[in-house]
Amino acid sequence: AFLLQQQWWHNATHEVPGVNPHHEEIVSFTARQILDVFSPSNLPFTNPEVIARTLETGGTNLLAGMRNWSEDVLRMATGQPPVGTEDFTVGKDVAVTPGKVVYRNHLIELIQYAPATRTVLAEPILIVPAWIMKYYILDLSPQNSLIRHLVAQGHTVFCISWRNPQAEDRDLTLDDYRRMGVMAALEAIKAILPQRRVHAVGYCLGGTLLSIAAADMAHDDDDDRLASLTLLAAQTDFSEPGELALFIDHSQVNLLESMMWNRGYLSADQMAGAFQLLRSNDLIWSRMVHDYLMGERRPMIDLMAWNADSTRMPYRMHAEYLKRLYLDNELAAGRFMVEGRPAAIQNIRVPMFVVGTERDHVAPWRSVFKIHYLSNTALTFVLTSGGHNAGIVSEPGRPHRRYRIALREAGGRCRSADTWAETAEARPGSWWEAWTEWLAAHSAARRVAAPGMGAPAKGYVPLAEAPGTYVLQR
């Protein structure tokens, strides 16, 4: 009966005369959320596992579930993190790769990681994470830290750690993030390691910002600071951004602007709530059944603890990002202006390594793939198993991992995403290994002595131990 009801609502909310596709998707999404409330698996009297557990324990599972629910409500009301996150302290249990903060401004701390080898590849790596998340998604526990993996492979790694904005940061713009973030970090690296080209890496929103910065840098023929560009689950064309677009149209952005105006920022819980709705079965209902109906606490893992450590978004920057990129798609159209010049992706000439993930609800891989249509440079595209976070944090040795990979030569023909998926080489294992091979192939053949930390003679004195102070801001 429930499946028939689902099918009825699906038919009722699709191909409705006079309703545009965006509003049709909103109605369909809302209907799915309502139906989930009445799903037999989410109700105590129709879920066979819950019934069996209740009979087995004499109902103590429901009492334990009530205690779990009360504890969660209290923690939410008092602004405390979820149960179990205390086992993942930043700088002690996660984000523990050794390094120093070698530069700090109002918006970023730049971390330089200590070398793990006597010699290193000449070209350093700069990682630009999204400011919607804290950077240590790429430096979780030692066994699944991408940063630690790169250091172990002989790379000199720098990573931006973004400040968690307050109300007084309301007028920070998207260009401020470019100037005070990407460009300031590149200037610092140039001073610390002069005459070294940089492998620039951007994750999620950080990848979009890095693309804008790289496109602007490409206007200057003598600006050769970049050796390559790697984009991890990052969109440059927002014409089909997936289900996140359900929350983004002109009326909703105007409403969001008025809400942000009062505070000066978009709160972390508002952003987290939107992402939870996109994956309500995984992030809401499965937890409710396990923690409240079965009465068992789901073990906290490092990725879940990081996910609970969310950040705020400044009013002006976030409104600009939604309007200029999501709604108007200025970057893909070549209309995104930086200091009076269009930031055109097709101007980028350095080789690219672009990663999409199969189950990405934030940056769908077909949307990420569209960079093929915007660029002419050599582009290696990888489609890996997993989602927006777990697909990127995909360390070697993890079971059931796989990916597909293919190179489009500079000036080569573009193919559709589906054709690419059918013809790309399928490989088992972690895409990290393919990427480190690619980085080595695009680096100088001769390795150099591992550098010191910072450049005190040039004003880049180590300021603090990694992970720094900005990552600790709540």
XYZ file of C-alpha atoms in Angstrom:
474
model
C 0.000 0.000 0.000
C 2.824 2.386 0.834
C 4.565 1.692 -2.480
C 1.303 2.316 -4.333
C 0.922 5.588 -2.461
C 4.470 6.554 -3.441
C 3.732 5.806 -7.082
C 0.489 7.786 -6.955
C 2.247 10.852 -5.570
C 5.029 10.479 -8.128
C 2.481 10.494 -10.956
C 0.542 13.353 -9.373
C 3.596 15.601 -9.082
C 5.149 15.013 -12.506
C 4.167 16.385 -15.910
C 1.549 18.670 -14.392
C 0.185 21.069 -17.053
C 1.073 24.700 -16.425
C 3.716 23.981 -13.756
C 7.340 24.768 -14.604
C 9.967 22.057 -13.966
C 11.509 23.809 -10.949
C 8.211 24.080 -9.074
C 7.319 20.542 -10.125
C 10.553 19.298 -8.529
C 9.819 21.239 -5.328
C 6.345 19.701 -5.031
C 7.720 16.223 -5.744
C 10.509 16.678 -3.178
C 8.039 17.899 -0.548
C 5.744 14.949 -1.226
C 8.674 12.563 -0.740
C 9.529 14.158 2.603
C 5.919 13.805 3.792
C 5.705 10.210 2.592
C 8.891 9.346 4.484
C 7.077 10.216 7.718
C 4.601 7.409 7.035
C 7.077 4.872 5.675
C 6.541 1.507 7.438
C 10.260 1.310 8.220
C 10.068 4.595 10.150
C 7.133 3.656 12.406
C 7.491 1.490 15.534
C 4.369 -0.625 14.887
C 5.185 -1.503 11.259
C 8.956 -1.965 11.327
C 9.561 -5.714 11.912
C 13.046 -5.139 13.355
C 11.716 -2.651 15.908
C 8.850 -4.994 16.836
C 11.265 -7.906 17.344
C 13.618 -5.738 19.371
C 10.772 -4.488 21.568
C 9.555 -8.023 22.277
C 13.102 -9.176 22.980
C 13.881 -6.383 25.457
C 10.432 -5.965 26.955
C 10.255 -2.405 25.682
C 13.526 -1.182 27.215
C 14.730 -0.255 23.733
C 12.011 2.416 23.575
C 12.993 3.723 27.007
C 16.621 3.893 25.910
C 15.486 5.642 22.743
C 13.601 8.235 24.788
C 16.756 8.899 26.806
C 18.750 9.266 23.597
C 16.145 11.642 22.185
C 16.100 13.746 25.368
C 19.890 13.987 25.359
C 19.948 15.028 21.704
C 17.261 17.684 22.219
C 19.130 19.089 25.225
C 22.382 19.254 23.287
C 20.691 21.003 20.375
C 18.983 23.501 22.687
C 22.249 24.344 24.440
C 24.383 24.461 21.289
C 26.429 21.387 22.156
C 27.760 19.016 19.476
C 26.226 15.545 19.029
C 27.016 12.659 21.360
C 30.352 11.045 20.554
C 32.041 14.032 18.936
C 34.041 14.527 22.128
C 36.074 11.479 21.067
C 37.359 13.394 18.028
C 39.168 16.457 19.332
C 40.698 18.672 16.643
C 44.470 18.614 16.957
C 44.434 15.491 19.114
C 42.379 12.831 17.320
C 41.760 14.505 13.951
C 43.787 17.139 12.065
C 46.994 15.786 13.582
C 49.398 15.886 10.625
C 52.411 17.904 11.886
C 52.828 21.395 10.508
C 52.984 25.112 11.237
C 50.767 28.111 10.560
C 53.115 30.230 8.435
C 50.725 33.029 7.451
C 47.577 34.551 8.892
C 45.242 37.351 7.841
C 41.678 38.196 8.818
C 40.247 35.425 6.642
C 42.748 32.558 6.510
C 45.507 30.717 8.248
C 47.960 29.054 5.868
C 49.342 25.773 7.182
C 52.618 24.349 5.890
C 52.986 20.661 6.696
C 56.267 19.227 7.914
C 58.044 17.026 5.361
C 58.132 13.289 5.964
C 60.918 12.585 3.449
C 64.456 13.940 3.036
C 63.785 14.996 -0.529
C 60.532 16.265 -2.007
C 59.040 17.020 -5.377
C 59.975 20.557 -6.347
C 56.435 21.820 -6.894
C 54.446 22.426 -3.686
C 50.725 21.738 -3.353
C 48.198 24.368 -2.228
C 44.850 23.024 -1.022
C 41.845 25.367 -1.071
C 38.985 23.744 0.871
C 35.447 25.082 0.915
C 34.645 27.594 3.650
C 31.284 25.887 4.085
C 33.260 23.152 5.846
C 36.379 22.970 7.993
C 39.514 22.003 6.164
C 40.297 18.892 8.174
C 37.918 16.797 6.071
C 41.206 16.317 4.181
C 43.160 15.593 7.377
C 40.899 13.342 9.421
C 42.400 10.403 11.286
C 45.975 9.440 10.334
C 44.811 6.399 8.345
C 42.474 8.381 6.053
C 44.173 11.777 5.850
C 44.695 12.930 2.264
C 47.164 15.557 3.463
C 49.237 12.985 5.374
C 49.164 10.742 2.289
C 50.519 13.543 0.083
C 53.265 14.393 2.571
C 54.273 10.724 2.741
C 54.547 10.695 -1.072
C 57.139 13.469 -0.906
C 54.994 16.546 -1.503
C 55.333 19.889 0.259
C 51.739 20.644 1.218
C 50.135 23.955 2.138
C 46.472 24.179 3.130
C 44.134 27.091 3.807
C 42.138 27.061 7.035
C 39.254 29.539 6.773
C 38.087 31.799 9.577
C 34.579 31.094 10.900
C 32.889 34.461 10.160
C 31.032 36.561 12.706
C 28.395 39.279 12.290
C 31.096 41.910 11.715
C 32.199 39.971 8.603
C 28.825 40.463 6.907
C 30.271 42.555 4.059
C 33.001 40.145 2.997
C 32.571 39.485 -0.725
C 33.336 36.524 -2.934
C 36.255 38.504 -4.331
C 37.552 39.057 -0.789
C 37.733 35.280 -0.476
C 39.686 35.150 -3.726
C 42.099 37.953 -2.781
C 42.567 37.230 0.921
C 42.341 33.475 0.430
C 43.744 31.989 -2.780
C 45.896 34.914 -3.892
C 47.287 35.669 -0.422
C 48.214 31.997 -0.017
C 49.969 31.939 -3.399
C 51.927 35.065 -2.465
C 53.026 33.454 0.795
C 54.118 30.264 -0.988
C 56.018 32.330 -3.555
C 57.958 33.996 -0.733
C 58.603 30.730 1.128
C 59.493 28.712 -1.995
C 60.551 31.210 -4.675
C 60.567 30.194 -8.320
C 58.440 27.131 -7.626
C 55.251 26.534 -9.560
C 52.290 25.310 -7.522
C 49.922 22.375 -7.908
C 46.655 24.065 -6.869
C 43.864 21.879 -5.460
C 40.299 22.997 -4.729
C 37.563 21.038 -2.992
C 33.844 21.776 -3.448
C 33.225 25.527 -3.211
C 36.974 25.994 -2.786
C 37.416 24.429 -6.215
C 34.961 26.875 -7.760
C 36.830 29.794 -6.182
C 40.164 28.367 -7.316
C 38.810 28.073 -10.873
C 37.847 31.757 -10.784
C 41.291 32.715 -9.492
C 43.077 30.550 -12.073
C 40.944 31.950 -14.901
C 41.795 35.491 -13.831
C 45.497 34.677 -13.519
C 45.414 33.277 -17.061
C 44.863 36.809 -18.417
C 48.495 37.602 -17.624
C 50.886 35.796 -19.956
C 53.743 36.140 -17.478
C 51.785 34.673 -14.534
C 53.071 31.113 -14.488
C 52.657 30.382 -10.785
C 50.417 27.368 -11.356
C 51.766 24.006 -12.497
C 48.388 22.264 -12.537
C 44.815 22.536 -11.326
C 42.958 19.794 -9.426
C 39.242 20.145 -8.704
C 37.551 17.787 -6.252
C 33.737 17.631 -6.463
C 33.695 21.250 -7.641
C 31.240 22.806 -10.083
C 32.071 25.450 -12.672
C 28.776 25.201 -14.579
C 25.686 25.534 -12.383
C 23.008 24.951 -15.021
C 22.168 21.528 -13.541
C 23.363 21.640 -9.919
C 21.208 18.779 -8.667
C 18.692 18.702 -5.818
C 20.367 21.573 -3.991
C 18.726 23.797 -6.616
C 15.391 22.989 -4.947
C 16.327 25.531 -2.282
C 17.648 28.117 -4.728
C 15.455 30.350 -6.858
C 15.043 34.128 -6.879
C 12.245 34.201 -4.317
C 14.035 31.834 -1.935
C 17.327 33.703 -2.269
C 15.542 36.981 -1.493
C 14.013 35.381 1.604
C 17.397 33.993 2.620
C 18.993 37.407 2.130
C 16.518 39.020 4.512
C 17.207 36.294 7.090
C 20.977 36.694 6.739
C 20.723 40.491 6.910
C 19.547 40.380 10.508
C 22.416 38.165 11.686
C 25.097 39.082 9.196
C 25.602 35.444 8.218
C 23.919 32.162 7.361
C 24.071 30.026 10.480
C 25.666 26.604 10.428
C 22.470 24.837 11.486
C 20.517 26.349 8.565
C 23.033 25.026 6.070
C 23.235 21.640 7.785
C 19.443 21.344 7.751
C 19.320 21.771 3.976
C 21.906 19.036 3.445
C 20.086 16.694 5.825
C 16.845 17.103 3.883
C 18.621 16.155 0.665
C 19.600 12.841 2.253
C 16.789 12.493 4.747
C 16.705 8.681 4.632
C 20.395 8.417 5.521
C 20.798 11.414 7.819
C 17.409 11.713 9.549
C 15.209 8.618 9.368
C 17.836 5.894 9.655
C 19.245 7.668 12.697
C 15.787 8.029 14.225
C 15.100 4.314 13.801
C 18.497 3.228 15.114
C 18.906 5.690 18.008
C 15.303 6.207 19.118
C 13.305 3.107 18.123
C 16.007 0.470 18.449
C 17.508 2.350 21.399
C 21.093 1.903 20.225
C 23.572 4.711 19.709
C 25.197 4.653 16.303
C 28.979 4.727 16.793
C 30.483 8.105 15.979
C 33.216 8.114 13.333
C 35.660 10.838 12.363
C 33.729 11.837 9.229
C 30.474 12.220 11.191
C 32.239 14.260 13.892
C 33.697 16.544 11.228
C 30.269 16.907 9.611
C 28.881 18.179 12.923
C 31.636 20.820 13.140
C 30.049 23.194 10.633
C 30.685 26.863 9.861
C 28.843 30.084 9.040
C 28.630 31.945 5.719
C 28.942 35.773 5.504
C 25.821 37.574 4.295
C 27.195 39.407 1.273
C 29.468 36.624 0.025
C 26.798 33.946 0.251
C 24.145 36.074 -1.450
C 26.611 36.904 -4.223
C 27.587 33.253 -4.622
C 23.968 32.106 -4.942
C 22.973 34.864 -7.362
C 26.031 35.065 -9.596
C 26.864 31.361 -9.790
C 23.737 29.310 -9.045
C 21.055 31.579 -10.490
C 22.876 33.483 -13.241
C 25.631 30.917 -13.987
C 28.040 33.756 -14.755
C 31.200 31.637 -14.608
C 30.093 29.156 -17.278
C 28.763 31.994 -19.437
C 32.066 33.892 -19.275
C 30.379 36.839 -17.541
C 31.963 36.504 -14.094
C 34.031 39.669 -13.740
C 37.169 39.904 -11.607
C 38.627 43.401 -11.331
C 36.938 44.415 -14.569
C 38.000 41.339 -16.558
C 35.957 38.217 -17.373
C 37.191 35.101 -15.593
C 36.944 32.685 -18.518
C 37.691 29.029 -17.782
C 38.777 28.493 -21.394
C 41.783 30.756 -20.755
C 43.281 28.258 -18.293
C 46.179 26.448 -19.966
C 47.608 24.306 -17.167
C 46.596 20.614 -17.100
C 43.592 19.695 -14.980
C 42.693 16.700 -12.838
C 38.971 16.731 -12.007
C 37.169 14.331 -9.668
C 33.427 13.674 -9.466
C 31.678 11.191 -7.185
C 28.898 8.808 -8.179
C 26.432 9.648 -5.391
C 27.126 13.343 -4.921
C 24.034 15.274 -3.777
C 25.904 18.608 -3.568
C 27.907 18.616 -6.818
C 26.464 15.890 -9.101
C 29.188 14.351 -11.225
C 27.457 15.200 -14.501
C 27.512 18.844 -13.430
C 31.199 18.608 -12.459
C 31.865 16.926 -15.829
C 30.709 20.040 -17.696
C 34.132 21.614 -17.232
C 34.998 19.600 -20.355
C 32.807 22.020 -22.326
C 34.394 25.121 -20.774
C 38.097 24.299 -21.119
C 40.495 23.336 -23.909
C 43.451 22.201 -21.832
C 44.467 18.606 -21.116
C 41.908 17.258 -18.666
C 41.956 13.995 -16.737
C 38.519 13.204 -15.324
C 37.892 10.675 -12.565
C 34.529 9.326 -11.448
C 34.882 7.584 -8.107
C 32.493 5.560 -5.992
C 30.989 7.225 -2.933
C 29.429 10.590 -2.256
C 30.512 14.194 -1.856
C 32.632 13.521 1.235
C 33.248 9.771 1.456
C 34.127 9.626 -2.245
C 36.916 12.156 -1.752
C 38.138 10.668 1.546
C 38.966 7.380 -0.163
C 42.286 6.162 1.187
C 44.143 3.224 -0.407
C 43.202 -0.107 1.103
C 39.582 0.725 1.821
C 37.427 -2.154 0.541
C 34.880 -1.869 -2.272
C 36.429 1.298 -3.734
C 36.601 1.800 -7.486
C 36.856 4.583 -10.032
C 36.818 5.330 -13.735
C 39.419 7.526 -15.395
C 40.047 9.000 -18.845
C 42.226 11.726 -20.347
C 41.054 14.287 -22.874
C 44.086 15.719 -24.611
C 44.444 19.475 -25.022
C 42.125 20.569 -27.814
C 40.528 17.135 -27.926
C 36.907 16.429 -28.735
C 34.263 16.632 -26.028
C 32.014 13.673 -25.296
C 28.786 13.459 -23.378
C 28.954 12.412 -19.745
C 27.176 9.128 -20.486
C 29.518 8.301 -23.364
C 32.496 9.090 -21.155
C 31.179 6.770 -18.422
C 30.771 3.927 -20.924
C 34.266 4.242 -22.394
C 36.445 5.349 -19.453
C 38.894 2.857 -17.966
C 37.521 1.173 -14.837
C 39.960 0.528 -12.009
C 39.616 -0.980 -8.534
C 40.926 0.830 -5.471
C 41.495 4.452 -4.504
C 41.745 7.331 -6.957
C 44.399 8.859 -4.668
C 47.032 6.602 -6.226
C 46.157 7.680 -9.773
C 46.273 11.316 -8.676
C 49.688 11.103 -7.009
C 51.031 9.437 -10.164
C 49.532 12.276 -12.211
C 51.056 14.909 -9.908
C 54.473 13.273 -10.181
C 54.167 13.175 -13.981
C 53.449 16.920 -14.007
C 56.310 17.775 -11.659
C 60.018 18.252 -12.277
C 61.872 14.948 -12.534
C 64.563 15.997 -10.068
C 63.611 16.038 -6.407
C 64.960 18.713 -4.062
C 65.862 18.914 -0.393
C 62.892 19.215 1.944
C 62.285 22.897 2.768
C 62.206 24.525 6.170
C 59.019 25.830 7.736
C 58.059 29.312 6.591
C 60.538 32.022 5.632
C 61.408 34.050 8.766
C 63.768 36.345 6.836
C 60.849 37.393 4.623
C 58.326 37.829 7.425
C 56.732 34.377 7.256
C 57.547 33.244 10.766
C 55.777 30.112 12.050
C 52.918 31.457 14.178
C 51.428 28.314 15.689
C 51.401 24.557 15.463
C 48.949 22.953 13.062
C 45.959 22.858 12.989
C 46.067 26.524 14.025
C 43.415 28.611 15.753
C 40.800 29.395 13.087
C 39.717 25.751 12.831
C 38.837 25.819 16.546
C 36.395 28.724 16.189
C 32.782 27.805 16.884
